[in-house]
Amino acid sequence: MSALDDELDYQILTLLQKDGRMSFTEISKEINVAVSTIRHRYINLIEDGTLKIIGRVDPNKIGFNAYASILISVKPKSYMNTIFEALTKLPEISFLASVSGDFDIEANVMCRDMEHLNELIGEKIHVLEGVFDTKTNMYMKIYKFSQPDLELAKLSSKQNE
Amino acid sequence: MSALDDELDYQILTLLQKDGRMSFTEISKEINVAVSTIRHRYINLIEDGTLKIIGRVDPNKIGFNAYASILISVKPKSYMNTIFEALTKLPEISFLASVSGDFDIEANVMCRDMEHLNELIGEKIHVLEGVFDTKTNMYMKIYKFSQPDLELAKLSSKQNE
DNA sequence: TTAATTTTTTACAAAAAAAATAAAATGAGC
DNA sequence: GCTCATTTTATTTTTTTTGTAAAAAATTAA
């Protein structure tokens, strides 16, 4: 791929990042390239996993009022994998990752209310073998929730292709 | 809105959550309702902010290799607002919220590499008046990154409409 | 450099979907 | 039962997508 090719991908990604339903026709008008080219590029971006078009649902609007971060300390560490497996299945967990620092795992959870959150921690998380300690912090107000900035990304070359 | 109406909204949201580009025609076939109904519902969901269709770009694929959580302690607290204003503008920050617990603010950042992250913390965050202390933890491996579970949401009534 | 090969972009026609409009159905409140 | 407002539906026109194939550009090897 040449530098110019990537530029086209970035332009397509930039537009679709904002409006995932923008038609190929409109995109092609916006960046002056044939519709079929846009479509080819689009299909490639989807197929290699760079882009995914999703409907993002506002948690507040559908009744999730308790958004929290649960930090988990695992002992012994040999339980890490089974704990990740179990946690991945919990529908309340929207983000799950291993982290550096005082704890081993961070799980972000969306619950209906405090009762639901409390129940989740006590009955679904603390019961897992290997969960040594947890620390829960509430997200009180969300100020920003955005996508990766493509302008910043441009400064580096494409990775993991 | 009646109970059945909400059920239809949930069905539409469930489908679009998975594939944001699914055509109204296909949705209408899937849930046996006229295409025009689907479109009306869709427009309402978009307009009241419940749903937004976005293209999600995989950070790794575009060269972001350092994903971290930066916890910030603010002193005196009167600086909170100006700090939030300043942080919101930083393109590296993809998530920004006030949190309960030992720190006041959590910012999740996507950086190209450690150098970029280090620079961000030192030259963009620690320089802000009122930033008393920070704690940075790296997200090492992401196991799950999903949308709010609509099945769970169904158990509660719609809020904030 | 040239020729062959692959990749990328483009054009075009048929099929499908979206948009706009108006009509019918439903339901809440009186 | 009637009225008003909302929701669903049907229909027609316009636009978009899809599939195929050809042109152009880039890459590779001789």
Short mmCIF file of C-alpha atoms (C1' of nucleotides) in Angstrom, two decimals:
data_model
loop_
_atom_site.label_atom_id
_atom_site.label_comp_id
_atom_site.label_asym_id
_atom_site.label_seq_id
_atom_site.Cartn_x
_atom_site.Cartn_y
_atom_site.Cartn_z
CA MET A 1 0.00 0.00 0.00
CA SER A 2 1.26 3.42 -0.93
CA ALA A 3 1.02 6.52 1.23
CA LEU A 4 -1.79 7.88 -0.90
CA ASP A 5 -3.77 4.69 -0.51
CA ASP A 6 -3.65 4.99 3.22
CA GLU A 7 -4.79 8.56 2.97
CA LEU A 8 -7.93 7.37 1.18
CA ASP A 9 -8.58 4.79 3.88
CA TYR A 10 -8.20 7.45 6.54
CA GLN A 11 -10.66 9.70 4.76
CA ILE A 12 -13.21 6.92 4.54
CA LEU A 13 -12.68 5.96 8.17
CA THR A 14 -13.00 9.57 9.28
CA LEU A 15 -16.38 9.95 7.61
CA LEU A 16 -17.78 6.60 8.72
CA GLN A 17 -16.50 7.10 12.24
CA LYS A 18 -18.85 10.06 12.54
CA ASP A 19 -21.79 8.61 10.63
CA GLY A 20 -21.74 4.87 10.16
CA ARG A 21 -24.68 4.95 7.77
CA MET A 22 -23.28 7.46 5.31
CA SER A 23 -23.87 6.04 1.83
CA PHE A 24 -20.96 5.10 -0.41
CA THR A 25 -22.33 7.57 -2.93
CA GLU A 26 -22.11 10.43 -0.46
CA ILE A 27 -18.64 9.40 0.66
CA SER A 28 -17.47 9.29 -2.95
CA LYS A 29 -18.82 12.80 -3.56
CA GLU A 30 -17.15 14.04 -0.40
CA ILE A 31 -13.70 12.80 -1.33
CA ASN A 32 -13.96 12.71 -5.13
CA VAL A 33 -13.32 9.06 -5.82
CA ALA A 34 -15.49 6.59 -7.72
CA VAL A 35 -18.24 4.88 -5.73
CA SER A 36 -16.92 1.46 -6.59
CA THR A 37 -13.52 2.38 -5.19
CA ILE A 38 -15.08 3.46 -1.92
CA ARG A 39 -16.95 0.21 -1.74
CA HIS A 40 -13.85 -1.89 -2.39
CA ARG A 41 -11.96 -0.01 0.28
CA TYR A 42 -14.90 -0.34 2.66
CA ILE A 43 -15.14 -4.08 2.19
CA ASN A 44 -11.41 -4.45 2.82
CA LEU A 45 -11.55 -2.34 5.97
CA ILE A 46 -14.43 -4.44 7.27
CA GLU A 47 -12.81 -7.74 6.34
CA ASP A 48 -9.46 -7.04 7.93
CA GLY A 49 -11.21 -5.90 11.09
CA THR A 50 -10.07 -2.28 10.98
CA LEU A 51 -13.64 -1.02 10.81
CA LYS A 52 -16.90 -2.20 12.26
CA ILE A 53 -20.18 -0.38 11.96
CA ILE A 54 -22.19 -0.62 15.14
CA GLY A 55 -25.23 1.00 16.64
CA ARG A 56 -24.17 2.59 19.88
CA VAL A 57 -26.95 2.62 22.44
CA ASP A 58 -26.93 5.25 25.19
CA PRO A 59 -26.87 3.28 28.48
CA ASN A 60 -28.76 5.99 30.41
CA LYS A 61 -31.63 5.98 27.95
CA ILE A 62 -32.25 2.29 28.47
CA GLY A 63 -32.06 2.31 32.24
CA PHE A 64 -28.45 1.71 33.21
CA ASN A 65 -27.78 4.14 36.03
CA ALA A 66 -24.80 2.60 37.74
CA TYR A 67 -21.62 2.58 35.70
CA ALA A 68 -18.60 1.44 37.66
CA SER A 69 -15.05 0.23 37.46
CA ILE A 70 -14.23 -2.95 39.37
CA LEU A 71 -10.57 -3.65 40.01
CA ILE A 72 -9.76 -7.24 40.83
CA SER A 73 -6.76 -8.75 42.53
CA VAL A 74 -6.14 -12.42 41.75
CA LYS A 75 -4.34 -14.90 44.03
CA PRO A 76 -2.85 -17.21 43.06
CA LYS A 77 -2.15 -15.88 39.58
CA SER A 78 -2.76 -19.28 38.09
CA TYR A 79 -6.48 -18.48 38.31
CA MET A 80 -6.18 -15.57 35.88
CA ASN A 81 -7.36 -17.45 32.80
CA THR A 82 -10.38 -19.11 34.35
CA ILE A 83 -11.41 -15.80 35.92
CA PHE A 84 -11.18 -14.03 32.56
CA GLU A 85 -13.27 -16.77 31.02
CA ALA A 86 -15.96 -16.40 33.68
CA LEU A 87 -15.98 -12.61 33.59
CA THR A 88 -16.23 -12.42 29.81
CA LYS A 89 -19.57 -14.17 30.05
CA LEU A 90 -21.12 -11.66 32.46
CA PRO A 91 -23.47 -9.42 30.43
CA GLU A 92 -22.97 -6.47 32.80
CA ILE A 93 -19.29 -6.24 31.89
CA SER A 94 -18.70 -3.96 28.91
CA PHE A 95 -14.94 -3.67 29.21
CA LEU A 96 -12.51 -6.24 30.51
CA ALA A 97 -8.73 -6.03 30.50
CA SER A 98 -5.60 -7.03 32.34
CA VAL A 99 -3.90 -4.02 33.87
CA SER A 100 -0.57 -3.06 35.37
CA GLY A 101 -0.52 -1.62 38.88
CA ASP A 102 -1.95 -2.66 42.23
CA PHE A 103 -4.65 -4.87 40.73
CA ASP A 104 -4.63 -7.49 38.00
CA ILE A 105 -7.92 -7.00 36.22
CA GLU A 106 -10.17 -4.08 35.43
CA ALA A 107 -13.81 -4.66 34.58
CA ASN A 108 -16.18 -1.86 33.68
CA VAL A 109 -19.77 -2.73 34.41
CA MET A 110 -23.15 -1.29 33.53
CA CYS A 111 -25.83 -1.98 36.10
CA ARG A 112 -29.39 -0.81 36.47
CA ASP A 113 -28.82 0.52 39.97
CA MET A 114 -26.73 0.11 43.09
CA GLU A 115 -28.62 -2.97 44.17
CA HIS A 116 -27.88 -4.65 40.87
CA LEU A 117 -24.21 -3.63 41.13
CA ASN A 118 -23.91 -4.88 44.68
CA GLU A 119 -25.51 -8.17 43.71
CA LEU A 120 -23.14 -8.54 40.78
CA ILE A 121 -20.04 -8.03 42.90
CA GLY A 122 -21.18 -10.23 45.76
CA GLU A 123 -22.83 -13.06 43.87
CA LYS A 124 -21.03 -13.17 40.55
CA ILE A 125 -17.53 -11.88 41.12
CA HIS A 126 -16.47 -12.52 44.70
CA VAL A 127 -17.63 -16.10 44.43
CA LEU A 128 -15.08 -16.90 41.72
CA GLU A 129 -12.15 -18.94 42.92
CA GLY A 130 -8.99 -16.88 42.84
CA VAL A 131 -10.65 -13.50 43.35
CA PHE A 132 -8.63 -12.24 46.30
CA ASP A 133 -9.75 -8.64 46.56
CA THR A 134 -11.78 -6.07 44.64
CA LYS A 135 -12.12 -2.33 44.61
CA THR A 136 -15.11 -0.63 43.06
CA ASN A 137 -15.22 2.97 41.91
CA MET A 138 -18.31 4.64 40.48
CA TYR A 139 -18.16 6.69 37.33
CA MET A 140 -20.15 9.69 38.42
CA LYS A 141 -20.29 11.86 35.32
CA ILE A 142 -18.97 11.06 31.89
CA TYR A 143 -17.41 14.04 30.13
CA LYS A 144 -16.08 12.40 27.00
CA PHE A 145 -16.52 9.08 25.27
CA SER A 146 -15.00 9.20 21.84
CA GLN A 147 -13.30 7.19 19.19
CA PRO A 148 -9.56 6.98 18.50
CA ASP A 149 -8.39 10.19 16.87
CA LEU A 150 -7.40 9.40 13.31
CA GLU A 151 -5.31 12.52 12.93
CA LEU A 152 -3.05 11.29 15.72
CA ALA A 153 -2.92 7.87 14.16
CA LYS A 154 -1.75 9.29 10.85
CA LEU A 155 1.52 10.27 12.49
CA SER A 156 2.37 6.63 12.89
CA SER A 157 2.37 3.91 10.26
CA LYS A 158 -0.28 1.25 10.12
CA GLN A 159 0.28 -1.69 12.43
CA ASN A 160 -0.98 -5.23 12.88
CA GLU A 161 -2.29 -5.56 9.34
CA MET B 1 -45.40 4.38 24.69
CA SER B 2 -46.91 0.97 25.33
CA ALA B 3 -45.04 -2.13 26.41
CA LEU B 4 -45.25 -3.57 22.93
CA ASP B 5 -43.79 -0.44 21.40
CA ASP B 6 -40.77 -0.69 23.59
CA GLU B 7 -40.35 -4.29 22.60
CA LEU B 8 -40.14 -3.20 18.97
CA ASP B 9 -37.53 -0.57 19.82
CA TYR B 10 -35.50 -3.18 21.64
CA GLN B 11 -35.65 -5.50 18.68
CA ILE B 12 -34.46 -2.78 16.34
CA LEU B 13 -31.70 -1.73 18.72
CA THR B 14 -30.58 -5.32 19.16
CA LEU B 15 -30.17 -5.80 15.42
CA LEU B 16 -28.50 -2.47 14.73
CA GLN B 17 -26.21 -2.86 17.71
CA LYS B 18 -24.66 -5.86 15.99
CA ASP B 19 -24.69 -4.52 12.44
CA GLY B 20 -25.13 -0.79 12.12
CA ARG B 21 -25.57 -0.98 8.36
CA MET B 22 -28.36 -3.53 8.27
CA SER B 23 -30.98 -2.21 5.85
CA PHE B 24 -34.44 -1.26 7.08
CA THR B 25 -35.81 -3.80 4.63
CA GLU B 26 -33.85 -6.59 6.23
CA ILE B 27 -34.79 -5.47 9.74
CA SER B 28 -38.46 -5.40 8.76
CA LYS B 29 -38.23 -8.95 7.39
CA GLU B 30 -36.47 -10.09 10.53
CA ILE B 31 -39.12 -8.82 12.91
CA ASN B 32 -42.17 -8.83 10.62
CA VAL B 33 -43.14 -5.18 10.67
CA ALA B 34 -43.55 -2.80 7.73
CA VAL B 35 -40.41 -1.11 6.46
CA SER B 36 -41.86 2.34 7.02
CA THR B 37 -42.51 1.52 10.66
CA ILE B 38 -38.92 0.49 11.14
CA ARG B 39 -37.72 3.72 9.56
CA HIS B 40 -39.98 5.83 11.77
CA ARG B 41 -38.77 4.07 14.86
CA TYR B 42 -35.18 4.38 13.69
CA ILE B 43 -35.48 8.12 13.13
CA ASN B 44 -36.98 8.58 16.60
CA LEU B 45 -34.25 6.53 18.25
CA ILE B 46 -31.60 8.61 16.48
CA GLU B 47 -33.28 11.92 17.25
CA ASP B 48 -33.77 11.32 20.96
CA GLY B 49 -30.15 10.20 21.24
CA THR B 50 -30.84 6.62 22.20
CA LEU B 51 -29.05 5.27 19.15
CA LYS B 52 -26.07 6.44 17.16
CA ILE B 53 -24.55 4.54 14.28
CA ILE B 54 -20.79 4.83 14.26
CA GLY B 55 -17.85 3.21 12.54
CA ARG B 56 -15.68 1.73 15.24
CA VAL B 57 -12.01 1.74 14.27
CA ASP B 58 -9.67 -0.80 15.84
CA PRO B 59 -6.99 1.24 17.62
CA ASN B 60 -4.30 -1.41 17.12
CA LYS B 61 -4.82 -1.50 13.38
CA ILE B 62 -4.10 2.18 13.07
CA GLY B 63 -1.03 2.29 15.23
CA PHE B 64 -2.15 2.93 18.79
CA ASN B 65 -0.11 0.56 20.91
CA ALA B 66 -0.30 2.18 24.32
CA TYR B 67 -3.74 2.18 25.91
CA ALA B 68 -3.71 3.40 29.48
CA SER B 69 -5.81 4.65 32.35
CA ILE B 70 -4.66 7.87 33.99
CA LEU B 71 -6.11 8.63 37.40
CA ILE B 72 -5.89 12.26 38.45
CA SER B 73 -6.10 13.82 41.87
CA VAL B 74 -7.13 17.49 41.90
CA LYS B 75 -6.22 20.05 44.60
CA PRO B 76 -7.86 22.36 45.29
CA LYS B 77 -11.15 20.93 44.01
CA SER B 78 -12.13 24.30 42.61
CA TYR B 79 -9.92 23.46 39.62
CA MET B 80 -12.10 20.50 38.61
CA ASN B 81 -14.07 22.29 35.94
CA THR B 82 -11.16 23.96 34.18
CA ILE B 83 -9.26 20.67 34.22
CA PHE B 84 -12.19 18.82 32.66
CA GLU B 85 -12.40 21.49 29.99
CA ALA B 86 -8.72 21.17 29.18
CA LEU B 87 -8.73 17.37 29.20
CA THR B 88 -11.78 17.11 26.96
CA LYS B 89 -9.79 18.80 24.21
CA LEU B 90 -6.91 16.34 24.27
CA PRO B 91 -7.33 14.02 21.25
CA GLU B 92 -5.56 11.16 22.99
CA ILE B 93 -8.31 10.94 25.61
CA SER B 94 -11.10 8.60 24.56
CA PHE B 95 -12.86 8.37 27.91
CA LEU B 96 -13.10 10.99 30.61
CA ALA B 97 -15.15 10.84 33.79
CA SER B 98 -15.29 11.90 37.40
CA VAL B 99 -14.87 8.94 39.73
CA SER B 100 -15.40 8.06 43.34
CA GLY B 101 -12.46 6.71 45.30
CA ASP B 102 -8.88 7.79 45.88
CA PHE B 103 -8.69 9.94 42.76
CA ASP B 104 -11.05 12.49 41.24
CA ILE B 105 -10.79 11.92 37.52
CA GLU B 106 -10.20 8.97 35.26
CA ALA B 107 -8.96 9.47 31.72
CA ASN B 108 -8.40 6.63 29.31
CA VAL B 109 -5.87 7.48 26.64
CA MET B 110 -4.77 5.98 23.36
CA CYS B 111 -1.19 6.70 22.47
CA ARG B 112 1.06 5.53 19.68
CA ASP B 113 3.74 4.28 22.07
CA MET B 114 5.22 4.76 25.50
CA GLU B 115 7.12 7.86 24.42
CA HIS B 116 3.91 9.45 23.25
CA LEU B 117 2.16 8.49 26.50
CA ASN B 118 4.99 9.81 28.63
CA GLU B 119 4.99 13.08 26.71
CA LEU B 120 1.23 13.40 27.13
CA ILE B 121 1.37 12.97 30.88
CA GLY B 122 4.35 15.22 31.40
CA GLU B 123 3.62 18.00 28.95
CA LYS B 124 -0.17 18.05 28.67
CA ILE B 125 -1.55 16.81 31.97
CA HIS B 126 0.91 17.54 34.77
CA VAL B 127 1.26 21.11 33.57
CA LEU B 128 -2.41 21.87 34.25
CA GLU B 129 -2.99 23.98 37.33
CA GLY B 130 -4.75 21.94 39.99
CA VAL B 131 -3.39 18.55 38.92
CA PHE B 132 -1.97 17.38 42.23
CA ASP B 133 -1.10 13.77 41.51
CA THR B 134 -1.58 11.16 38.81
CA LYS B 135 -1.39 7.39 38.60
CA THR B 136 -1.06 5.62 35.28
CA ASN B 137 -1.92 1.99 34.65
CA MET B 138 -1.45 0.26 31.30
CA TYR B 139 -4.18 -1.86 29.78
CA MET B 140 -2.16 -4.85 28.76
CA LYS B 141 -4.66 -7.09 27.03
CA ILE B 142 -8.28 -6.35 26.27
CA TYR B 143 -10.55 -9.36 26.70
CA LYS B 144 -13.92 -7.77 26.10
CA PHE B 145 -15.19 -4.49 24.74
CA SER B 146 -18.88 -4.66 24.18
CA GLN B 147 -22.08 -2.70 24.14
CA PRO B 148 -24.65 -2.45 26.91
CA ASP B 149 -26.63 -5.68 27.11
CA LEU B 150 -30.18 -4.96 26.02
CA GLU B 151 -31.57 -8.06 27.66
CA LEU B 152 -30.46 -6.74 31.03
CA ALA B 153 -31.88 -3.33 30.22
CA LYS B 154 -35.29 -4.81 29.48
CA LEU B 155 -35.66 -5.69 33.13
CA SER B 156 -35.84 -2.03 33.97
CA SER B 157 -38.06 0.63 32.46
CA LYS B 158 -36.76 3.23 30.07
CA GLN B 159 -35.16 6.23 31.71
CA ASN B 160 -34.14 9.76 30.75
CA GLU B 161 -36.37 9.96 27.69
"C1'" DT C 1 13.52 -1.09 -20.34
"C1'" DT C 2 10.14 -4.23 -21.46
"C1'" DA C 3 6.67 -7.55 -20.77
"C1'" DA C 4 3.89 -10.15 -17.68
"C1'" DT C 5 1.32 -10.23 -13.48
"C1'" DT C 6 -1.11 -8.50 -9.81
"C1'" DT C 7 -3.58 -5.02 -7.63
"C1'" DT C 8 -6.44 -1.12 -7.67
"C1'" DT C 9 -9.65 1.85 -9.64
"C1'" DT C 10 -13.38 2.66 -12.50
"C1'" DA C 11 -17.82 2.28 -15.41
"C1'" DC C 12 -22.23 0.50 -16.10
"C1'" DA C 13 -26.65 -1.91 -15.75
"C1'" DA C 14 -29.86 -4.52 -12.89
"C1'" DA C 15 -31.64 -5.15 -8.37
"C1'" DA C 16 -32.53 -3.44 -3.98
"C1'" DA C 17 -33.23 0.01 -0.67
"C1'" DA C 18 -34.29 4.65 0.93
"C1'" DA C 19 -37.04 8.72 1.00
"C1'" DA C 20 -41.19 11.30 0.63
"C1'" DT C 21 -45.96 11.43 0.86
"C1'" DA C 22 -50.40 10.28 2.05
"C1'" DA C 23 -53.68 7.14 3.89
"C1'" DA C 24 -55.25 3.85 7.39
"C1'" DA C 25 -55.20 2.08 12.00
"C1'" DT C 26 -54.73 2.54 16.86
"C1'" DG C 27 -55.29 4.59 21.35
"C1'" DA C 28 -55.89 8.09 24.95
"C1'" DG C 29 -58.83 11.42 26.89
"C1'" DC C 30 -63.09 13.62 27.07
"C1'" DG D 1 -68.94 7.38 20.77
"C1'" DC D 2 -66.17 11.17 19.15
"C1'" DT D 3 -61.87 13.81 18.53
"C1'" DC D 4 -57.10 14.52 18.44
"C1'" DA D 5 -52.58 12.77 18.32
"C1'" DT D 6 -49.63 9.11 17.43
"C1'" DT D 7 -48.22 5.09 15.07
"C1'" DT D 8 -48.28 1.98 11.40
"C1'" DT D 9 -48.79 1.06 6.76
"C1'" DA D 10 -48.97 1.28 1.47
"C1'" DT D 11 -47.32 3.39 -2.65
"C1'" DT D 12 -44.45 5.87 -5.87
"C1'" DT D 13 -40.21 8.13 -7.00
"C1'" DT D 14 -35.48 8.71 -6.30
"C1'" DT D 15 -31.23 7.05 -4.79
"C1'" DT D 16 -28.08 3.55 -3.51
"C1'" DT D 17 -26.14 -0.91 -3.65
"C1'" DT D 18 -24.53 -4.90 -5.89
"C1'" DG D 19 -22.30 -7.70 -9.33
"C1'" DT D 20 -19.57 -7.95 -13.35
"C1'" DA D 21 -16.16 -6.64 -16.31
"C1'" DA D 22 -12.93 -3.50 -18.22
"C1'" DA D 23 -9.28 0.11 -17.71
"C1'" DA D 24 -5.48 1.93 -15.23
"C1'" DA D 25 -1.76 1.70 -12.19
"C1'" DA D 26 1.70 -0.52 -9.68
"C1'" DT D 27 4.76 -4.46 -9.05
"C1'" DT D 28 7.75 -8.04 -10.41
"C1'" DA D 29 10.88 -10.60 -13.14
"C1'" DA D 30 13.45 -11.21 -17.23
#
